[in-house]
CSV table of C-alpha atoms and ligand atoms in Angstrom, one decimal:
chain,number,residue,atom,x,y,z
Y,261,UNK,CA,66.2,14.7,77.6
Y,262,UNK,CA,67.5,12.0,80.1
Y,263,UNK,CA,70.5,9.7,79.1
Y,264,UNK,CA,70.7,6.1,77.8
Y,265,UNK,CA,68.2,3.2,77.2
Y,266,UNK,CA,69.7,-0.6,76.7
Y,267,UNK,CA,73.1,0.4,77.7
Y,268,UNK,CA,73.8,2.8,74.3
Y,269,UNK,CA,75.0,6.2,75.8
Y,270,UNK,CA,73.0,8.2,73.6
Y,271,UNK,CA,70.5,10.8,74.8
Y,272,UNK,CA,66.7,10.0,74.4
Y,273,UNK,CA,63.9,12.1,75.0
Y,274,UNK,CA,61.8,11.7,78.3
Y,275,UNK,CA,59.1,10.5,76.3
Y,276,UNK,CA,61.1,7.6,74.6
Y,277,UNK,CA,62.5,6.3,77.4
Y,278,UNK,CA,58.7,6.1,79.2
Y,279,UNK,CA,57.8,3.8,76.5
Y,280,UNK,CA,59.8,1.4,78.5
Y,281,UNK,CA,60.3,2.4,82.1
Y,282,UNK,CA,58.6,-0.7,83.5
Y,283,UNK,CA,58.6,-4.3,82.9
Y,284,UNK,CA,54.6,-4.1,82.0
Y,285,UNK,CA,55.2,-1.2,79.4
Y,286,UNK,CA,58.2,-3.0,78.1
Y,287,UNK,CA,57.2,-6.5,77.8
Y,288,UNK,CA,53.8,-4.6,75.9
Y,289,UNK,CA,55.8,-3.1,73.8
Y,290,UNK,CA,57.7,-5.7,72.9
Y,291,UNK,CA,55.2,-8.4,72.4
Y,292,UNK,CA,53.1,-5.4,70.0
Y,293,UNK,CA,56.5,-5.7,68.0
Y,294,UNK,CA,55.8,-9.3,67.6
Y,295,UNK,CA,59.2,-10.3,70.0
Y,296,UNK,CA,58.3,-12.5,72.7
Y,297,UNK,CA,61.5,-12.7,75.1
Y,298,UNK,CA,62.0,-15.5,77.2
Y,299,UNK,CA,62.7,-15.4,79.6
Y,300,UNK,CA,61.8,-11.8,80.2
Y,301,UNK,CA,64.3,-9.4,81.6
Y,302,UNK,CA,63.2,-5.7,81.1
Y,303,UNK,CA,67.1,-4.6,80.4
Y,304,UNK,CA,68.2,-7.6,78.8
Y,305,UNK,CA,65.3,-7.7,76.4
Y,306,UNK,CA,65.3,-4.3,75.4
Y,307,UNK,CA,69.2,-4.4,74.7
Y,308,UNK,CA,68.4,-7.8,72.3
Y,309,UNK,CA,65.5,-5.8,70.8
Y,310,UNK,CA,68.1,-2.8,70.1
Y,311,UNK,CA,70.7,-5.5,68.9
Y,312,UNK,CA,68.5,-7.1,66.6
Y,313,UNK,CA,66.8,-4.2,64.8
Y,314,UNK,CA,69.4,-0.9,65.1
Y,315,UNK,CA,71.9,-1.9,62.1
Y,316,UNK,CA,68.3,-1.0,59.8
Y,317,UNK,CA,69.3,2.7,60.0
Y,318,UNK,CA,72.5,1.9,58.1
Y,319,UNK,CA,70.2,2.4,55.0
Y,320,UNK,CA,68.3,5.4,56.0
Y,321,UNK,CA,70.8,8.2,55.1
Y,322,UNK,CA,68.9,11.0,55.2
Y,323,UNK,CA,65.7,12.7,56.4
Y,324,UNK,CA,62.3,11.5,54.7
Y,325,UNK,CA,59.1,9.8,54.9
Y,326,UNK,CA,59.5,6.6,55.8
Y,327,UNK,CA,56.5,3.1,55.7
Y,328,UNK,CA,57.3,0.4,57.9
Y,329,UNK,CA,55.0,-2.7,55.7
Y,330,UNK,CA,54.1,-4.4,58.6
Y,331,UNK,CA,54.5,-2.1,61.4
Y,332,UNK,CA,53.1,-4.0,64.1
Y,333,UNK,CA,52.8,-1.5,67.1
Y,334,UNK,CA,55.0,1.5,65.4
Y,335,UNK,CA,57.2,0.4,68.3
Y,336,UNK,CA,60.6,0.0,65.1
Y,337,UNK,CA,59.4,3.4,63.7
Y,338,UNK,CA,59.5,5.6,67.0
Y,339,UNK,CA,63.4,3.3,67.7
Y,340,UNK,CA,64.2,4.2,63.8
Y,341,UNK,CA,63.5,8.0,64.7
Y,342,UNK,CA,65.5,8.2,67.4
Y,343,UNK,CA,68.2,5.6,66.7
Y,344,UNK,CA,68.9,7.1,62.7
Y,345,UNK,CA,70.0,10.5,63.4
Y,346,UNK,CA,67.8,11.7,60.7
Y,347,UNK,CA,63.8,13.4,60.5
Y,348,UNK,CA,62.1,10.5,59.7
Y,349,UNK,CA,58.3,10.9,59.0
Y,350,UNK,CA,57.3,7.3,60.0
Y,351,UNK,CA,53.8,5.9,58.2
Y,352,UNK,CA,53.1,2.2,59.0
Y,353,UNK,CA,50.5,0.0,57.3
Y,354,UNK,CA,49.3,-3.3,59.3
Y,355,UNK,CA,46.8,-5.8,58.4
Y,356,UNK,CA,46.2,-6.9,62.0
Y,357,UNK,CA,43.7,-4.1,63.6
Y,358,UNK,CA,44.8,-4.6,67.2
Y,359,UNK,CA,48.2,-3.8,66.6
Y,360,UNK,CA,47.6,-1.1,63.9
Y,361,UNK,CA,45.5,1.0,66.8
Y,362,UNK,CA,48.4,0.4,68.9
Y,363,UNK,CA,50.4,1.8,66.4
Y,364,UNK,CA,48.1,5.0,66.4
Y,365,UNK,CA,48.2,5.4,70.0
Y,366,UNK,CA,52.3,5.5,69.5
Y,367,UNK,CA,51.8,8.4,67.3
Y,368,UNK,CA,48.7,10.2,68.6
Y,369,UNK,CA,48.9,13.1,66.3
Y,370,UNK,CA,49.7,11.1,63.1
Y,371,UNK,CA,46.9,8.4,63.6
Y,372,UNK,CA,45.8,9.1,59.9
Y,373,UNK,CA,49.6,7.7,58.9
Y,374,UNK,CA,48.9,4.0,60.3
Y,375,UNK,CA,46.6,2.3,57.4
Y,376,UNK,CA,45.2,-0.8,56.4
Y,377,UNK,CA,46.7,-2.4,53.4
Y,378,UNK,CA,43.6,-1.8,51.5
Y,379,UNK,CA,43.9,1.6,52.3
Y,380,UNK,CA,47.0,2.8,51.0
Y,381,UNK,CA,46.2,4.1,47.9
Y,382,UNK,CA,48.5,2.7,44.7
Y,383,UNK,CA,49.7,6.0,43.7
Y,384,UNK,CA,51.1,6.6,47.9
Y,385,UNK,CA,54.7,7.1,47.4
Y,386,UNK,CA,57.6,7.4,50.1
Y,387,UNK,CA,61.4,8.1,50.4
Y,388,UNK,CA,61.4,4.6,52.7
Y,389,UNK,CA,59.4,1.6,52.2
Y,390,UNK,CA,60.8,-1.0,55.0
Y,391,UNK,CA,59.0,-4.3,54.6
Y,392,UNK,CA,60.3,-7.2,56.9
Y,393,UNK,CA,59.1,-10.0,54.6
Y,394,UNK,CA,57.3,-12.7,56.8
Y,395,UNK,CA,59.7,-15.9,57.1
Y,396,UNK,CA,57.1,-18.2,55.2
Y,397,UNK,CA,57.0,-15.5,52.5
Y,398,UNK,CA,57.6,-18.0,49.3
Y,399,UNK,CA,59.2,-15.3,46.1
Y,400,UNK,CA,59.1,-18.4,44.0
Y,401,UNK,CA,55.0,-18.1,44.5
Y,402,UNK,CA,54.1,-15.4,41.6
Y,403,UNK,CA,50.9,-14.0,44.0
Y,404,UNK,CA,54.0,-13.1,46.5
Y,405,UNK,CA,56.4,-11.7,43.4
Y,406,UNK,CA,53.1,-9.8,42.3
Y,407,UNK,CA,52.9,-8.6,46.2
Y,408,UNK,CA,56.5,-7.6,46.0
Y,409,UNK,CA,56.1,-5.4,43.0
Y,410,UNK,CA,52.7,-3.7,45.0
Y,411,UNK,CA,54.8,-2.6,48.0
Y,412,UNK,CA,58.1,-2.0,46.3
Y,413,UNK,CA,56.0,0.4,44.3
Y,414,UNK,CA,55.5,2.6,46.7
Y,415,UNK,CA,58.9,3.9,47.3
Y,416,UNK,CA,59.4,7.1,45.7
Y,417,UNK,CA,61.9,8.2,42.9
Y,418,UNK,CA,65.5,8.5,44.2
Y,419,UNK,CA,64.0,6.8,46.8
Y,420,UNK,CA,64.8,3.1,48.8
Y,421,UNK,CA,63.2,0.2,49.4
Y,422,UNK,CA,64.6,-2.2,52.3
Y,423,UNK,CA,63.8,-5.4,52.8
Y,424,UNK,CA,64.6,-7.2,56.5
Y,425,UNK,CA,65.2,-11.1,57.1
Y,426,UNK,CA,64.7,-11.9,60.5
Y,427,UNK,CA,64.8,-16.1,59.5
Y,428,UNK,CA,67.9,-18.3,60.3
Y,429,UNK,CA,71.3,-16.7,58.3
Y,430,UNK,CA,70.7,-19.9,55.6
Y,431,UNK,CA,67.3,-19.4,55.0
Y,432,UNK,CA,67.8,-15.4,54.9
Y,433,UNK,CA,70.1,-16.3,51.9
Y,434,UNK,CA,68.0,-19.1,50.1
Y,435,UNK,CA,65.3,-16.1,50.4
Y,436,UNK,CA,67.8,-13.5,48.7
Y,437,UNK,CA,69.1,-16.3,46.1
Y,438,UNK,CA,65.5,-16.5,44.9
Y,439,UNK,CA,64.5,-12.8,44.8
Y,440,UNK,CA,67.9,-12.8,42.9
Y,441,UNK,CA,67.0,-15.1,40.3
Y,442,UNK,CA,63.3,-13.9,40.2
Y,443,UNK,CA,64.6,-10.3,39.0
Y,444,UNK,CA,65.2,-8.0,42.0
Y,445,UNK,CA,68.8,-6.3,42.2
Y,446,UNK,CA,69.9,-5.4,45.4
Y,447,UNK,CA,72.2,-2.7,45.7
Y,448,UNK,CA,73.3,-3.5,48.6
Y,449,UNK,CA,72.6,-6.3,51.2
Y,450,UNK,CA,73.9,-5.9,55.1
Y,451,UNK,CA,74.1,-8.9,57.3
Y,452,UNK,CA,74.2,-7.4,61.2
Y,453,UNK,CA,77.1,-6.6,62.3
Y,454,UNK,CA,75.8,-7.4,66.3
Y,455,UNK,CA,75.3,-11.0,65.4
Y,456,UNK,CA,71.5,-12.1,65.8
Y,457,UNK,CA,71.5,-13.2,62.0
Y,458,UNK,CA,69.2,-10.6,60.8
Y,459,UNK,CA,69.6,-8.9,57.5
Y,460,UNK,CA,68.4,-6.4,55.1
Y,461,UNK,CA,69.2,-5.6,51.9
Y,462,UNK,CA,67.7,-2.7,49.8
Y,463,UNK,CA,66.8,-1.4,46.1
Y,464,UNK,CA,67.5,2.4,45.4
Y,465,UNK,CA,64.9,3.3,43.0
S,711,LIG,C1,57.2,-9.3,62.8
S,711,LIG,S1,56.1,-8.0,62.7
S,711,LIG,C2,57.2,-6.8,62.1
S,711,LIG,C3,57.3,-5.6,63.0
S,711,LIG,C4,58.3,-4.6,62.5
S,711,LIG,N1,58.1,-4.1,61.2
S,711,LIG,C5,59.7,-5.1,62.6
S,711,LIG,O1,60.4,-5.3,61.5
S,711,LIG,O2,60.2,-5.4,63.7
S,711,LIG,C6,55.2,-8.4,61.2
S,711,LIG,C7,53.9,-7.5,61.1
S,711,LIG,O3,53.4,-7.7,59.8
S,711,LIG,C8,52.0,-7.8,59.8
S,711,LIG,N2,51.5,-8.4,58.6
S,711,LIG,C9,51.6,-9.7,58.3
S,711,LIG,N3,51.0,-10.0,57.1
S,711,LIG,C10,50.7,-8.8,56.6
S,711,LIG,C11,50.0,-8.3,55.4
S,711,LIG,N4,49.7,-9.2,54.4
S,711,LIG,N5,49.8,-7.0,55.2
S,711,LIG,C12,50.1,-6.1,56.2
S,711,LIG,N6,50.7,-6.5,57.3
S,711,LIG,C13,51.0,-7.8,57.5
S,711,LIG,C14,51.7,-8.5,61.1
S,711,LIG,O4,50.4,-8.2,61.5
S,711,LIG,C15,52.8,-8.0,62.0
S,711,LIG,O5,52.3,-6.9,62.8
């Protein structure tokens, strides 16, 4: 184990840390997670990254299987495993096939965990679904209400389903006034506390 990564004093393993120990690894990594920092600054970017996407393991209390619906690279898995303080079995499910093999290659010995959407079978349940719902994701649509009630179905009994807003603060709350209305009750909803107006908000099932 060697210590720290974007200024955070915890302890990661050697192998975590090589993820990003150069600007080409990071700015990969990064731009597989969909984040495209500008200007580029390997500490700086990393710390924003962290900033933006660590308060997600205030609703992960406890070990368990976890999907990320949208996983891009796995890159927000393999941070959630070591950022959560829990055994988190990360699965990931991508339609984009570039960035779902990147996602394998992440997790080399759990390659059969990163899937297609059309192959995750309907009855594939987990302790964690995470979906971070695309910003032009309309709920008022009924095709996307009848998406939400696919993936949200996946979460396992006594399990949670978390949703992430990564939109503007206003719209993150037009999106959560609708979802409201349109049936889904949020037992809890977390703005983050480090500022960048993300938020999540989850359903315990
Ligand atoms: C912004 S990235 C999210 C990465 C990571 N989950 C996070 O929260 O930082 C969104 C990912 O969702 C994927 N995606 C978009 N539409 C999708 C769909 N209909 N089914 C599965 N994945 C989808 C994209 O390919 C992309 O990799």
């Amino acid at each position: 184990m060697t210590p720290t990564h974007a200024g955070h004093a915890t302890r990661y393993p050697a192998e975590f840390l090589a993820l990003t120990d150069t600007d080409e690894k990071t700015l990969s990594v990064l731009n597989g997670s969909c984040v495209f920092a500008e200007p580029f600054v390997r500490e700086d970017s990393l710390m924003a990254w962290e900033k933006s996407r660590r308060f997600i393991v205030e609703a992960l209390h406890g070990d368990g299987t976890i999907v990320d619906y949208g996983c891009a690279n796995g890159y927000l898995l393999r941070c959630l495993q070591e950022w959560s303080g829990s055994r988190l079995e990360p699965f990931g499910v991508d339609n984009h096939p570039g960035r779902l093999n990147q996602a394998r290659a992440m997790f080399p010995s759990l390659a059969h965990h990163f899937l297609d959407p059309a192959e995750l079978t309907e009855s594939r349940i987990f302790d964690y679904v995470y979906w971070a719902v695309g910003d032009n994701v309309d709920f008022e649509r009924q095709e996307n209400q009848n998406w939400l009630a696919l993936v949200r179905g996946h979460t396992a009994p006594g399990g949670r389903f978390i949703m992430g807003f990564y939109d503007t603060p206003e719209a993150n709350q037009r999106k959560l006034t609708v979802l409201r209305a349109r049936g889904t009750a949020f037992d809890a909803v977390l703005d983050n506390p480090a500022g960048s107006g993300e938020m999540i908000a989850w359903v315990d099932c």
